[in-house]
CSV table of C-alpha atoms and ligand atoms in Angstrom, one decimal:
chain,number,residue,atom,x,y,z
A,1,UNK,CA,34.8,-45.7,-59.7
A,2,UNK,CA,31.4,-43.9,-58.8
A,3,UNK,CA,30.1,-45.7,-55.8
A,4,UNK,CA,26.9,-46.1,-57.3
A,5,UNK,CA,28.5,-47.9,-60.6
A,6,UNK,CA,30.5,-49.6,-57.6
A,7,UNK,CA,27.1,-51.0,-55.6
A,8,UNK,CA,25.6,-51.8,-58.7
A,9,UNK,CA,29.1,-53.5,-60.8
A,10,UNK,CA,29.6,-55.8,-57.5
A,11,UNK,CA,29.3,-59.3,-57.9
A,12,UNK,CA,30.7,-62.4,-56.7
A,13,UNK,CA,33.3,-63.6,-58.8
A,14,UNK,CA,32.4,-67.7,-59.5
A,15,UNK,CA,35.3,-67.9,-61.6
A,16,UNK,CA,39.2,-68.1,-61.0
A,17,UNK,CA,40.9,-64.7,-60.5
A,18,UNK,CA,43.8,-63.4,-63.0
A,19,UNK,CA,47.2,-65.2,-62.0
A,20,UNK,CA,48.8,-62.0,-60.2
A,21,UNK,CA,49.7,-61.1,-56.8
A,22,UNK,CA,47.9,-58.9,-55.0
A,23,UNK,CA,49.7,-55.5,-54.6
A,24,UNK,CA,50.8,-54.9,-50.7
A,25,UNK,CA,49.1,-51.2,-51.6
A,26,UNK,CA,45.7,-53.1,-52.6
A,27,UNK,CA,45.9,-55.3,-49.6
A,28,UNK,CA,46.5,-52.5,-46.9
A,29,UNK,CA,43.6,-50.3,-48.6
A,30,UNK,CA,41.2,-53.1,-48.1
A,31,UNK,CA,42.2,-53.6,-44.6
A,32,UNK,CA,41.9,-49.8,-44.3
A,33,UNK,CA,38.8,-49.3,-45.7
A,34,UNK,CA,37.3,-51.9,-43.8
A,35,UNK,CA,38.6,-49.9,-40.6
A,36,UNK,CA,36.1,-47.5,-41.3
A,37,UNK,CA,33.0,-49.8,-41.3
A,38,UNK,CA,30.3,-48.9,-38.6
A,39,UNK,CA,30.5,-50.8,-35.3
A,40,UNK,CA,28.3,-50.7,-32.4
A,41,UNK,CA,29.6,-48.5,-29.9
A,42,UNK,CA,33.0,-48.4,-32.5
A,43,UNK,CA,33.6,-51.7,-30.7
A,44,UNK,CA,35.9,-52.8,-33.9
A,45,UNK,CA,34.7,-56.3,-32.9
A,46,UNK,CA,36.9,-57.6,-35.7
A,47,UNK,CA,40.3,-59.0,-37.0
A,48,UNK,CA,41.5,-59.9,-40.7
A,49,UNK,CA,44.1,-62.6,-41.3
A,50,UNK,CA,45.6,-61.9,-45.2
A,51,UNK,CA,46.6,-65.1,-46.3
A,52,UNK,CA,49.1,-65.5,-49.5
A,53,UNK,CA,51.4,-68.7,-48.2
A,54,UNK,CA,50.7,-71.1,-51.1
A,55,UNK,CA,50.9,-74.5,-48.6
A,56,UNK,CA,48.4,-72.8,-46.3
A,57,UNK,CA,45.8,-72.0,-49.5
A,58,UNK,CA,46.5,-75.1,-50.9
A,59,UNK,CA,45.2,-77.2,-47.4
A,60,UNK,CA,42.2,-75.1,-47.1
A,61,UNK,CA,41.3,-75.4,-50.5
A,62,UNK,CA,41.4,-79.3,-50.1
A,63,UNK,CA,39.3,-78.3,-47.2
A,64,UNK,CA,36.4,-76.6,-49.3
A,65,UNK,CA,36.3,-79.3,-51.7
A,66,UNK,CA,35.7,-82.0,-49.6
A,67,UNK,CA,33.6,-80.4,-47.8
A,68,UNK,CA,31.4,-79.7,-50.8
A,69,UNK,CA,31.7,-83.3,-51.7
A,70,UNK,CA,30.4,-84.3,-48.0
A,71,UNK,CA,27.5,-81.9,-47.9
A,72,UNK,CA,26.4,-83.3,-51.3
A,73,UNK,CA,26.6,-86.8,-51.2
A,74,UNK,CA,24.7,-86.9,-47.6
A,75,UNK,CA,22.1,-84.7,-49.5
A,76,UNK,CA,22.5,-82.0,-46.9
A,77,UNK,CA,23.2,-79.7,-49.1
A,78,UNK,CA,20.1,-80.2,-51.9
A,79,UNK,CA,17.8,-80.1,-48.6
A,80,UNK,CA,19.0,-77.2,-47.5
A,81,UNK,CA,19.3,-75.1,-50.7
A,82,UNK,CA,16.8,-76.6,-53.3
A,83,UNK,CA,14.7,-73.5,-52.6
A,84,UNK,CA,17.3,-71.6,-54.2
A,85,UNK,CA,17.7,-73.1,-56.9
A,86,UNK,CA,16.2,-72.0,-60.7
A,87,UNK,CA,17.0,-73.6,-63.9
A,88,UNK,CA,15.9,-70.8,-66.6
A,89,UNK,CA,15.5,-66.9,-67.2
A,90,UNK,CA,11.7,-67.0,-67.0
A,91,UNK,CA,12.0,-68.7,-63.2
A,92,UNK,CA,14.4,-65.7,-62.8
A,93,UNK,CA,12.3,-63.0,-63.8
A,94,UNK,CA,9.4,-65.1,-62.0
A,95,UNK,CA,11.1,-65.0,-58.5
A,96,UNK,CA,13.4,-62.1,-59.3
A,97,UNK,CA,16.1,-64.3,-56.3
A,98,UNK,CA,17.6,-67.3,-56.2
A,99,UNK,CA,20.5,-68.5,-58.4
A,100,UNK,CA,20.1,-69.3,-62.0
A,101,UNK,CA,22.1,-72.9,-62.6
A,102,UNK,CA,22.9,-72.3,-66.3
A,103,UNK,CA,25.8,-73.3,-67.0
A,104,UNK,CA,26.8,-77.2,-66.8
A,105,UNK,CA,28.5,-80.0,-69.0
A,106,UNK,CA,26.6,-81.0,-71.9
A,107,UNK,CA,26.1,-84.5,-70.5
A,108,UNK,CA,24.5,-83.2,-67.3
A,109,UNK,CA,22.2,-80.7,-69.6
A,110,UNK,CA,19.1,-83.0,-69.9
A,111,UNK,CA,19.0,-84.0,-66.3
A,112,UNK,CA,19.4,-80.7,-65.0
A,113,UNK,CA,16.5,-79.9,-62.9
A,114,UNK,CA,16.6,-84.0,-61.5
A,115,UNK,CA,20.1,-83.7,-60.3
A,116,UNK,CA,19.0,-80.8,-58.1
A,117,UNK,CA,16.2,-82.2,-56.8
A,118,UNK,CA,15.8,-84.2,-53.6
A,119,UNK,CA,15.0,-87.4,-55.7
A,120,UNK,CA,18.4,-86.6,-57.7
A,121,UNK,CA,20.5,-88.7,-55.5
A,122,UNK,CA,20.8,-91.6,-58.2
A,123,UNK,CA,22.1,-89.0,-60.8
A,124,UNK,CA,24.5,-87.0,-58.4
A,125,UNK,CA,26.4,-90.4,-58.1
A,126,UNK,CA,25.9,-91.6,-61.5
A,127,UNK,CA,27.3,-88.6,-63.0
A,128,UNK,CA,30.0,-87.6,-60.0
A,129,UNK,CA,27.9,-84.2,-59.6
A,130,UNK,CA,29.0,-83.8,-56.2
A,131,UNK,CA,33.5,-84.5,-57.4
A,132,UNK,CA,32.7,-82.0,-60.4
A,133,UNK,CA,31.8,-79.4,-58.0
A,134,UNK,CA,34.4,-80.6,-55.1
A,135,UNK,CA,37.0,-80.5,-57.7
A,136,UNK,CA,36.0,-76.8,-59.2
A,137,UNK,CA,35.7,-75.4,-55.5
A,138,UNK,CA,39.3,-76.7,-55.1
A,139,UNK,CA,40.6,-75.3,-58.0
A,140,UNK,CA,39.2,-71.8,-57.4
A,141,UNK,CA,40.7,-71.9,-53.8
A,142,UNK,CA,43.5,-73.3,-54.9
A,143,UNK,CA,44.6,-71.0,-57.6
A,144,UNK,CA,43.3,-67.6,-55.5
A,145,UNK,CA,46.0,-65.2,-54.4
A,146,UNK,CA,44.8,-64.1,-51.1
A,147,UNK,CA,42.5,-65.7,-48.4
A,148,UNK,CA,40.9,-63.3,-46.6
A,149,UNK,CA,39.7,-64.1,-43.2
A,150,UNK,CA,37.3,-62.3,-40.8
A,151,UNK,CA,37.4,-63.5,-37.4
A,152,UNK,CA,35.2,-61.6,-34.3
A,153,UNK,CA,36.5,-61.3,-30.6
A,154,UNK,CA,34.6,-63.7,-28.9
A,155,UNK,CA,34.1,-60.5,-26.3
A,156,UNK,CA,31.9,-59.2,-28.4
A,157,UNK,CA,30.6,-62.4,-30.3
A,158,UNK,CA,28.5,-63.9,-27.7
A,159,UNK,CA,25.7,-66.0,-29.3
A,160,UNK,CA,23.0,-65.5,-26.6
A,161,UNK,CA,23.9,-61.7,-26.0
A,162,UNK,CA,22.8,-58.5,-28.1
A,163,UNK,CA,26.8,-57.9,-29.1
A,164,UNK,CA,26.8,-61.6,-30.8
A,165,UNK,CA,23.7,-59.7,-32.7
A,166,UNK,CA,25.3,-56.4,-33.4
A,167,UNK,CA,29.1,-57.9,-34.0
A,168,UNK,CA,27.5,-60.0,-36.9
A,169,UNK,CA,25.6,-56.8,-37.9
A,170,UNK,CA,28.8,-55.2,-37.8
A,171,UNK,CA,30.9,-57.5,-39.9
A,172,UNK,CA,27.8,-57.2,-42.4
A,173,UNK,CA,29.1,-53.9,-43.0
A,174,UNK,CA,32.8,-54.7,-43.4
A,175,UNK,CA,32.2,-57.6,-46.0
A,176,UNK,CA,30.0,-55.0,-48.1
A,177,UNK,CA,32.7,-52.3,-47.5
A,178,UNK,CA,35.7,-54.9,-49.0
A,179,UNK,CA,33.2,-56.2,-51.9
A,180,UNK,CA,32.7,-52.4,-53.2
A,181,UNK,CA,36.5,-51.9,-52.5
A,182,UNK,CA,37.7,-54.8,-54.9
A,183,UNK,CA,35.3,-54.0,-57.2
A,184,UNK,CA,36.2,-50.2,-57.4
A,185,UNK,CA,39.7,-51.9,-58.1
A,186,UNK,CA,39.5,-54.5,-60.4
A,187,UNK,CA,39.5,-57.3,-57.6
A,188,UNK,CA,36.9,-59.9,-56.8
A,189,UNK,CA,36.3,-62.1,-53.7
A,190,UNK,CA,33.5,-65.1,-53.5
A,191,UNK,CA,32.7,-66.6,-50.4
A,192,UNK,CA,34.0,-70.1,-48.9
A,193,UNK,CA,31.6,-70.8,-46.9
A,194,UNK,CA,30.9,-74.8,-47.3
A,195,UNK,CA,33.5,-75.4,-44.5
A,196,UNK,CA,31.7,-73.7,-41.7
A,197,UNK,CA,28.8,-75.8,-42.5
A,198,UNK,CA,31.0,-78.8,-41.1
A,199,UNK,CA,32.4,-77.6,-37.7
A,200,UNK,CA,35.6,-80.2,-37.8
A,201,UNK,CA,36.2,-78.5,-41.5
A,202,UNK,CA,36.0,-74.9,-40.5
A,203,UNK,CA,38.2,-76.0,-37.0
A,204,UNK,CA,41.2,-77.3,-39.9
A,205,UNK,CA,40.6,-74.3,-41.2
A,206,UNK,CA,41.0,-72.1,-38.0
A,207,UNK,CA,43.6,-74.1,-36.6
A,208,UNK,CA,45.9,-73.9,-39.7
A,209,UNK,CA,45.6,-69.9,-39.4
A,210,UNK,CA,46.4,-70.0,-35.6
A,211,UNK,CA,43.4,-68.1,-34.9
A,212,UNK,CA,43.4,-67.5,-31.1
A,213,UNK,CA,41.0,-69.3,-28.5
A,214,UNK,CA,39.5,-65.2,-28.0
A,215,UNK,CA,38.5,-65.2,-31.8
A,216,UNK,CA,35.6,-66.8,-33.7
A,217,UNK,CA,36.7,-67.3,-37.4
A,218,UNK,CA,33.4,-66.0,-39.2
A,219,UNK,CA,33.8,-65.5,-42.8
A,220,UNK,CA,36.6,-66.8,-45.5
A,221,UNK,CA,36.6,-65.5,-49.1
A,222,UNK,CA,38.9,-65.8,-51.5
A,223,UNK,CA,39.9,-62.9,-53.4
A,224,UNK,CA,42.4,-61.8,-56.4
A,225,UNK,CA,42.1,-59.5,-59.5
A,226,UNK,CA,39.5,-60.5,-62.0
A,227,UNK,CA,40.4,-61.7,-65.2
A,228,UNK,CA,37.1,-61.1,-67.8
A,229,UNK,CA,38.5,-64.5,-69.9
A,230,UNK,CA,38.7,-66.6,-67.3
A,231,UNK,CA,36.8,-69.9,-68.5
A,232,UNK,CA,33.6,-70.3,-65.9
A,233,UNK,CA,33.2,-73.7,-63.6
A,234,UNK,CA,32.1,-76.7,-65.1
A,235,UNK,CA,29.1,-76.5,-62.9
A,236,UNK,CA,27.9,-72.8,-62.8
A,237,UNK,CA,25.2,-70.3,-61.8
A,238,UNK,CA,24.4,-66.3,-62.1
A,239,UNK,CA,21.9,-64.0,-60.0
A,240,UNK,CA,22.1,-60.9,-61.0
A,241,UNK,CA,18.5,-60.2,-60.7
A,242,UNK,CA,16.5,-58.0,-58.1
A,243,UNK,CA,13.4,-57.2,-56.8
A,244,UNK,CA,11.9,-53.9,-57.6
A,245,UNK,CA,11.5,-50.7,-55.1
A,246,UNK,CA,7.9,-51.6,-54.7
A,247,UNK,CA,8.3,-55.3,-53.9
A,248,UNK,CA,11.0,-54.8,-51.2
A,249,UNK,CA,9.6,-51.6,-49.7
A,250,UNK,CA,6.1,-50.0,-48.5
A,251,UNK,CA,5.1,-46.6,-47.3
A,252,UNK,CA,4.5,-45.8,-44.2
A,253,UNK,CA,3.3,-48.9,-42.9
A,254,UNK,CA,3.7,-52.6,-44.1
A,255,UNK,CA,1.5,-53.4,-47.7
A,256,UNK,CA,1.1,-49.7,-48.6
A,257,UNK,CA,2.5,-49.2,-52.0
A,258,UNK,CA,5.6,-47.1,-52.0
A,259,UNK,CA,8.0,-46.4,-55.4
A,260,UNK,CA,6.8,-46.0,-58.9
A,261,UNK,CA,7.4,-49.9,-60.3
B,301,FMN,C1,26.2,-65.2,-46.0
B,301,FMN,C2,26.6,-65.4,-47.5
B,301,FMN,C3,27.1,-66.7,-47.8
B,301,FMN,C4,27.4,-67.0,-49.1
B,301,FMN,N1,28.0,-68.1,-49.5
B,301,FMN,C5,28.5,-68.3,-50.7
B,301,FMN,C6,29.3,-69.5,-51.1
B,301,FMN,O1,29.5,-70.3,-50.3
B,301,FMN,N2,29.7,-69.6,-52.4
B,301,FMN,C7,29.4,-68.6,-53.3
B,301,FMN,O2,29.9,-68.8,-54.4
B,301,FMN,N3,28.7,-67.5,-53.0
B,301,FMN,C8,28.2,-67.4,-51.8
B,301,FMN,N4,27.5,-66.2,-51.4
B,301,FMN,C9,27.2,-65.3,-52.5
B,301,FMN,C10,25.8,-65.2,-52.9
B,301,FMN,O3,25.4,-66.4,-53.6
B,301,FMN,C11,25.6,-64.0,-53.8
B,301,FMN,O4,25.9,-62.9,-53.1
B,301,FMN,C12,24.2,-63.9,-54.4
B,301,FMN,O5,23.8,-65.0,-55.2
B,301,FMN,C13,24.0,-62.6,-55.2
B,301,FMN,O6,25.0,-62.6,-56.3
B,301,FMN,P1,26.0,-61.5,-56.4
B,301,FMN,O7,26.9,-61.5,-55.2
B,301,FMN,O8,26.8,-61.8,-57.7
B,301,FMN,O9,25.3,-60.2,-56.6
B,301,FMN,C14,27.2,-66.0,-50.1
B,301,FMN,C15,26.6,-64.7,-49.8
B,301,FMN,C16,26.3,-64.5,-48.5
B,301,FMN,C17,25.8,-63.1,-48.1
Protein backbone atom coordinates (compact mmCIF):
# COMPACT_ATOMS: atom_id res chain seq x y z
CA UNK A 1 0.00 0.00 0.00
CA UNK A 2 1.15 3.73 -0.89
CA UNK A 3 2.03 5.22 2.37
CA UNK A 4 0.02 8.11 1.77
CA UNK A 5 -3.30 5.79 1.08
CA UNK A 6 -1.66 4.10 4.28
CA UNK A 7 -1.74 7.58 6.63
CA UNK A 8 -4.82 8.48 5.32
CA UNK A 9 -6.86 4.56 5.29
CA UNK A 10 -5.65 4.29 9.14
CA UNK A 11 -8.23 4.17 11.60
CA UNK A 12 -8.97 2.58 14.76
CA UNK A 13 -10.85 -0.37 14.42
CA UNK A 14 -14.03 -0.11 17.15
CA UNK A 15 -15.25 -3.26 15.92
CA UNK A 16 -14.14 -7.08 16.54
CA UNK A 17 -11.38 -8.23 14.22
CA UNK A 18 -11.87 -11.34 11.60
CA UNK A 19 -11.54 -14.71 13.69
CA UNK A 20 -7.94 -15.70 12.34
CA UNK A 21 -4.61 -15.95 13.90
CA UNK A 22 -2.24 -13.63 13.32
CA UNK A 23 0.58 -14.96 10.93
CA UNK A 24 4.03 -15.40 12.94
CA UNK A 25 5.40 -13.45 9.55
CA UNK A 26 2.78 -10.46 10.31
CA UNK A 27 3.72 -10.43 13.93
CA UNK A 28 7.67 -10.29 13.45
CA UNK A 29 7.19 -7.44 10.65
CA UNK A 30 5.38 -5.37 13.08
CA UNK A 31 7.92 -5.85 15.74
CA UNK A 32 10.41 -5.06 12.99
CA UNK A 33 9.08 -2.20 11.71
CA UNK A 34 8.63 -0.69 14.91
CA UNK A 35 12.57 -1.25 15.38
CA UNK A 36 13.04 1.31 13.10
CA UNK A 37 11.08 4.17 14.82
CA UNK A 38 13.15 7.27 15.84
CA UNK A 39 14.44 7.37 19.41
CA UNK A 40 16.27 9.96 21.13
CA UNK A 41 19.85 9.35 21.03
CA UNK A 42 18.52 5.56 19.34
CA UNK A 43 17.99 4.85 23.07
CA UNK A 44 15.31 2.05 21.81
CA UNK A 45 13.62 2.99 25.20
CA UNK A 46 11.12 0.26 24.41
CA UNK A 47 9.98 -3.47 24.72
CA UNK A 48 6.77 -5.35 23.09
CA UNK A 49 5.12 -8.26 24.79
CA UNK A 50 2.91 -10.21 21.84
CA UNK A 51 0.23 -11.78 23.57
CA UNK A 52 -1.97 -14.70 21.88
CA UNK A 53 -2.54 -17.15 25.14
CA UNK A 54 -6.37 -17.22 25.20
CA UNK A 55 -6.57 -17.41 29.38
CA UNK A 56 -4.25 -14.36 29.57
CA UNK A 57 -6.60 -12.26 26.92
CA UNK A 58 -9.45 -13.48 28.38
CA UNK A 59 -8.42 -11.88 32.20
CA UNK A 60 -7.43 -8.72 30.71
CA UNK A 61 -10.41 -8.39 28.85
CA UNK A 62 -12.45 -8.81 32.09
CA UNK A 63 -10.07 -6.19 33.16
CA UNK A 64 -11.17 -3.53 30.49
CA UNK A 65 -14.62 -4.04 31.03
CA UNK A 66 -14.92 -3.46 34.47
CA UNK A 67 -12.92 -0.92 34.39
CA UNK A 68 -15.12 0.78 31.88
CA UNK A 69 -18.01 -0.02 34.15
CA UNK A 70 -16.11 1.72 37.23
CA UNK A 71 -15.07 4.86 35.37
CA UNK A 72 -18.73 5.28 34.31
CA UNK A 73 -20.79 4.70 37.10
CA UNK A 74 -18.47 7.02 39.44
CA UNK A 75 -19.03 9.61 36.55
CA UNK A 76 -15.30 9.93 36.04
CA UNK A 77 -15.40 9.09 32.95
CA UNK A 78 -18.40 11.70 31.47
CA UNK A 79 -16.31 14.50 33.47
CA UNK A 80 -13.42 13.77 32.02
CA UNK A 81 -14.45 13.21 28.35
CA UNK A 82 -17.85 15.09 27.86
CA UNK A 83 -15.80 17.63 25.78
CA UNK A 84 -15.33 15.13 23.38
CA UNK A 85 -18.23 14.08 22.79
CA UNK A 86 -20.74 15.10 19.52
CA UNK A 87 -24.00 13.67 18.70
CA UNK A 88 -24.52 14.69 14.87
CA UNK A 89 -22.56 15.39 11.48
CA UNK A 90 -23.26 19.18 11.69
CA UNK A 91 -21.41 19.27 15.40
CA UNK A 92 -18.76 17.34 13.30
CA UNK A 93 -18.21 19.56 10.64
CA UNK A 94 -18.66 22.43 13.35
CA UNK A 95 -15.63 21.30 15.48
CA UNK A 96 -14.03 19.20 12.74
CA UNK A 97 -12.61 16.75 16.34
CA UNK A 98 -14.08 15.02 18.77
CA UNK A 99 -15.92 11.62 18.32
CA UNK A 100 -19.26 11.40 16.62
CA UNK A 101 -21.57 8.91 19.12
CA UNK A 102 -23.89 7.71 16.29
CA UNK A 103 -24.47 4.60 16.69
CA UNK A 104 -26.55 3.19 19.78
CA UNK A 105 -29.65 0.85 20.55
CA UNK A 106 -32.83 2.22 19.50
CA UNK A 107 -34.07 2.54 23.09
CA UNK A 108 -31.14 4.73 24.08
CA UNK A 109 -31.72 6.90 20.65
CA UNK A 110 -34.00 9.61 22.28
CA UNK A 111 -31.93 10.15 25.30
CA UNK A 112 -28.84 10.32 23.60
CA UNK A 113 -27.24 13.66 24.29
CA UNK A 114 -28.76 13.23 28.32
CA UNK A 115 -27.00 10.07 28.81
CA UNK A 116 -23.73 11.72 28.02
CA UNK A 117 -24.08 14.56 29.89
CA UNK A 118 -23.07 15.15 33.50
CA UNK A 119 -26.77 15.34 34.58
CA UNK A 120 -27.10 11.76 32.74
CA UNK A 121 -26.36 9.84 35.82
CA UNK A 122 -30.22 8.73 36.29
CA UNK A 123 -30.29 7.38 32.72
CA UNK A 124 -26.80 5.63 32.67
CA UNK A 125 -28.31 3.43 35.51
CA UNK A 126 -31.74 3.29 34.28
CA UNK A 127 -30.77 1.94 31.01
CA UNK A 128 -27.35 -0.10 32.18
CA UNK A 129 -25.30 2.43 29.76
CA UNK A 130 -22.20 1.89 31.62
CA UNK A 131 -22.72 -2.75 31.45
CA UNK A 132 -23.62 -2.15 27.58
CA UNK A 133 -20.33 -0.60 27.12
CA UNK A 134 -18.34 -2.84 29.89
CA UNK A 135 -19.85 -5.81 28.20
CA UNK A 136 -18.88 -4.67 24.35
CA UNK A 137 -15.17 -3.57 25.63
CA UNK A 138 -15.00 -7.28 26.88
CA UNK A 139 -16.13 -8.79 23.98
CA UNK A 140 -13.70 -6.87 21.67
CA UNK A 141 -10.80 -7.88 24.04
CA UNK A 142 -11.98 -10.95 24.50
CA UNK A 143 -12.37 -12.20 20.94
CA UNK A 144 -8.88 -10.15 19.64
CA UNK A 145 -6.08 -12.43 18.54
CA UNK A 146 -3.15 -10.56 19.75
CA UNK A 147 -2.48 -8.07 22.68
CA UNK A 148 0.02 -6.01 21.97
CA UNK A 149 1.89 -4.35 24.69
CA UNK A 150 4.44 -1.48 24.86
CA UNK A 151 6.26 -1.16 27.93
CA UNK A 152 9.39 1.66 28.41
CA UNK A 153 12.60 0.94 30.50
CA UNK A 154 12.05 2.84 33.50
CA UNK A 155 15.97 4.06 32.63
CA UNK A 156 14.75 6.07 30.27
CA UNK A 157 11.06 6.70 31.55
CA UNK A 158 11.73 8.93 34.30
CA UNK A 159 8.65 11.20 34.92
CA UNK A 160 10.48 14.32 36.24
CA UNK A 161 13.45 14.03 33.64
CA UNK A 162 13.66 15.09 29.85
CA UNK A 163 14.06 11.15 28.77
CA UNK A 164 10.41 10.38 30.56
CA UNK A 165 9.60 13.38 27.85
CA UNK A 166 11.46 12.06 24.90
CA UNK A 167 10.76 8.09 25.64
CA UNK A 168 6.99 9.02 25.47
CA UNK A 169 7.87 11.06 22.34
CA UNK A 170 9.49 8.10 21.23
CA UNK A 171 6.85 5.53 21.62
CA UNK A 172 4.62 8.20 19.82
CA UNK A 173 6.46 7.25 16.87
CA UNK A 174 6.35 3.45 17.23
CA UNK A 175 2.49 3.26 17.88
CA UNK A 176 2.04 5.48 14.54
CA UNK A 177 4.70 3.14 12.82
CA UNK A 178 2.50 -0.25 13.96
CA UNK A 179 -0.96 1.61 13.07
CA UNK A 180 0.30 2.31 9.33
CA UNK A 181 1.93 -1.29 9.38
CA UNK A 182 -1.53 -3.11 10.06
CA UNK A 183 -3.24 -1.00 8.01
CA UNK A 184 -0.77 -1.50 4.94
CA UNK A 185 -1.77 -5.23 5.80
CA UNK A 186 -5.14 -5.72 6.40
CA UNK A 187 -4.81 -5.64 10.34
CA UNK A 188 -6.28 -3.23 12.89
CA UNK A 189 -5.43 -2.42 16.46
CA UNK A 190 -7.71 0.03 18.96
CA UNK A 191 -6.42 1.09 22.09
CA UNK A 192 -7.23 -0.34 25.72
CA UNK A 193 -6.54 2.26 27.49
CA UNK A 194 -9.58 2.38 30.32
CA UNK A 195 -7.32 0.18 32.60
CA UNK A 196 -4.46 2.63 32.98
CA UNK A 197 -6.90 5.08 34.14
CA UNK A 198 -7.27 2.75 37.35
CA UNK A 199 -3.73 2.08 38.61
CA UNK A 200 -4.83 -1.35 40.55
CA UNK A 201 -6.42 -2.30 36.89
CA UNK A 202 -3.47 -1.56 34.81
CA UNK A 203 -1.09 -3.30 37.84
CA UNK A 204 -3.53 -6.85 37.04
CA UNK A 205 -2.75 -6.16 33.90
CA UNK A 206 1.12 -5.77 34.23
CA UNK A 207 1.41 -8.40 36.70
CA UNK A 208 -0.38 -11.03 34.58
CA UNK A 209 2.28 -10.33 31.63
CA UNK A 210 5.27 -10.47 34.13
CA UNK A 211 6.42 -7.27 33.10
CA UNK A 212 9.71 -6.58 35.05
CA UNK A 213 10.09 -4.00 38.03
CA UNK A 214 12.73 -2.04 35.24
CA UNK A 215 9.66 -1.65 32.81
CA UNK A 216 6.71 0.77 32.80
CA UNK A 217 3.78 -0.93 30.81
CA UNK A 218 2.54 2.19 28.68
CA UNK A 219 0.25 1.34 26.06
CA UNK A 220 -2.11 -2.00 25.35
CA UNK A 221 -4.03 -2.38 21.99
CA UNK A 222 -5.54 -5.09 20.77
CA UNK A 223 -4.99 -5.98 17.32
CA UNK A 224 -6.12 -8.78 14.58
CA UNK A 225 -7.12 -8.66 10.89
CA UNK A 226 -10.12 -6.59 9.98
CA UNK A 227 -13.14 -8.09 8.90
CA UNK A 228 -15.37 -5.26 6.77
CA UNK A 229 -18.83 -7.29 8.10
CA UNK A 230 -18.07 -7.37 11.37
CA UNK A 231 -21.46 -6.08 13.14
CA UNK A 232 -20.30 -2.57 15.11
CA UNK A 233 -20.77 -2.22 19.19
CA UNK A 234 -23.96 -1.67 20.50
CA UNK A 235 -22.77 1.65 21.73
CA UNK A 236 -20.55 3.20 18.92
CA UNK A 237 -18.74 6.31 17.61
CA UNK A 238 -16.69 7.49 14.28
CA UNK A 239 -14.12 10.58 13.87
CA UNK A 240 -12.88 10.61 10.81
CA UNK A 241 -12.93 14.21 10.47
CA UNK A 242 -9.96 16.85 10.41
CA UNK A 243 -9.10 20.18 10.57
CA UNK A 244 -7.93 21.90 7.47
CA UNK A 245 -4.13 23.00 6.60
CA UNK A 246 -5.03 26.55 7.54
CA UNK A 247 -6.67 25.84 10.90
CA UNK A 248 -3.80 23.59 12.28
CA UNK A 249 -0.89 25.62 10.70
CA UNK A 250 0.39 29.45 10.19
CA UNK A 251 3.19 30.95 8.31
CA UNK A 252 5.92 32.14 9.73
CA UNK A 253 4.76 33.18 12.91
CA UNK A 254 1.57 32.09 15.00
CA UNK A 255 -2.06 33.64 13.34
CA UNK A 256 -0.53 34.33 9.86
CA UNK A 257 -2.51 32.49 7.30
CA UNK A 258 -0.58 29.66 5.79
CA UNK A 259 -2.28 26.94 3.04
CA UNK A 260 -4.92 27.63 0.51
CA UNK A 261 -8.30 26.31 2.67
C1 LIG B 1 -3.43 8.28 23.64
C2 LIG B 1 -4.65 7.72 22.95
C3 LIG B 1 -5.58 6.98 23.68
C4 LIG B 1 -6.69 6.43 23.07
N1 LIG B 1 -7.57 5.66 23.78
C5 LIG B 1 -8.56 5.01 23.12
C6 LIG B 1 -9.39 4.05 23.78
O1 LIG B 1 -9.28 3.79 24.97
N2 LIG B 1 -10.34 3.42 23.07
C7 LIG B 1 -10.52 3.65 21.74
O2 LIG B 1 -11.38 3.03 21.12
N3 LIG B 1 -9.74 4.55 21.09
C8 LIG B 1 -8.78 5.21 21.74
N4 LIG B 1 -7.97 6.09 21.05
C9 LIG B 1 -8.22 6.33 19.62
C10 LIG B 1 -8.79 7.71 19.31
O3 LIG B 1 -10.10 7.82 19.81
C11 LIG B 1 -8.76 7.88 17.79
O4 LIG B 1 -7.45 7.83 17.36
C12 LIG B 1 -9.38 9.20 17.33
O5 LIG B 1 -10.75 9.27 17.65
C13 LIG B 1 -9.25 9.36 15.82
O6 LIG B 1 -9.85 8.25 15.19
P1 LIG B 1 -9.05 7.33 14.19
O7 LIG B 1 -7.95 6.66 14.98
O8 LIG B 1 -10.04 6.32 13.69
O9 LIG B 1 -8.51 8.20 13.12
C14 LIG B 1 -6.88 6.64 21.67
C15 LIG B 1 -5.92 7.36 20.94
C16 LIG B 1 -4.83 7.89 21.55
C17 LIG B 1 -3.79 8.61 20.72
Amino acid sequence: MDLFEAIKNRRTTNTAFADKKVSDEHKELLVKMASHSPSHFNSQPWRFILTEDQKIIKSIAKIAGDSMVTLMDDGRFWKQYRKYFRFSEEEMEKTKDGIHIDHLPVFLKPFAKSIFSEAGGKIISKFKVSRILGNDEEKLVATSPLIFTILLTKDEYKKEELSGFYSVISMGAVIQTLWLCTTAIGMGMQFISTPGEIPENWKAISDMLKVPEEYEMMAIFRMGYTDPDMKRPSIDWKSSQRKSVSELAFKDQFGKTFGSK
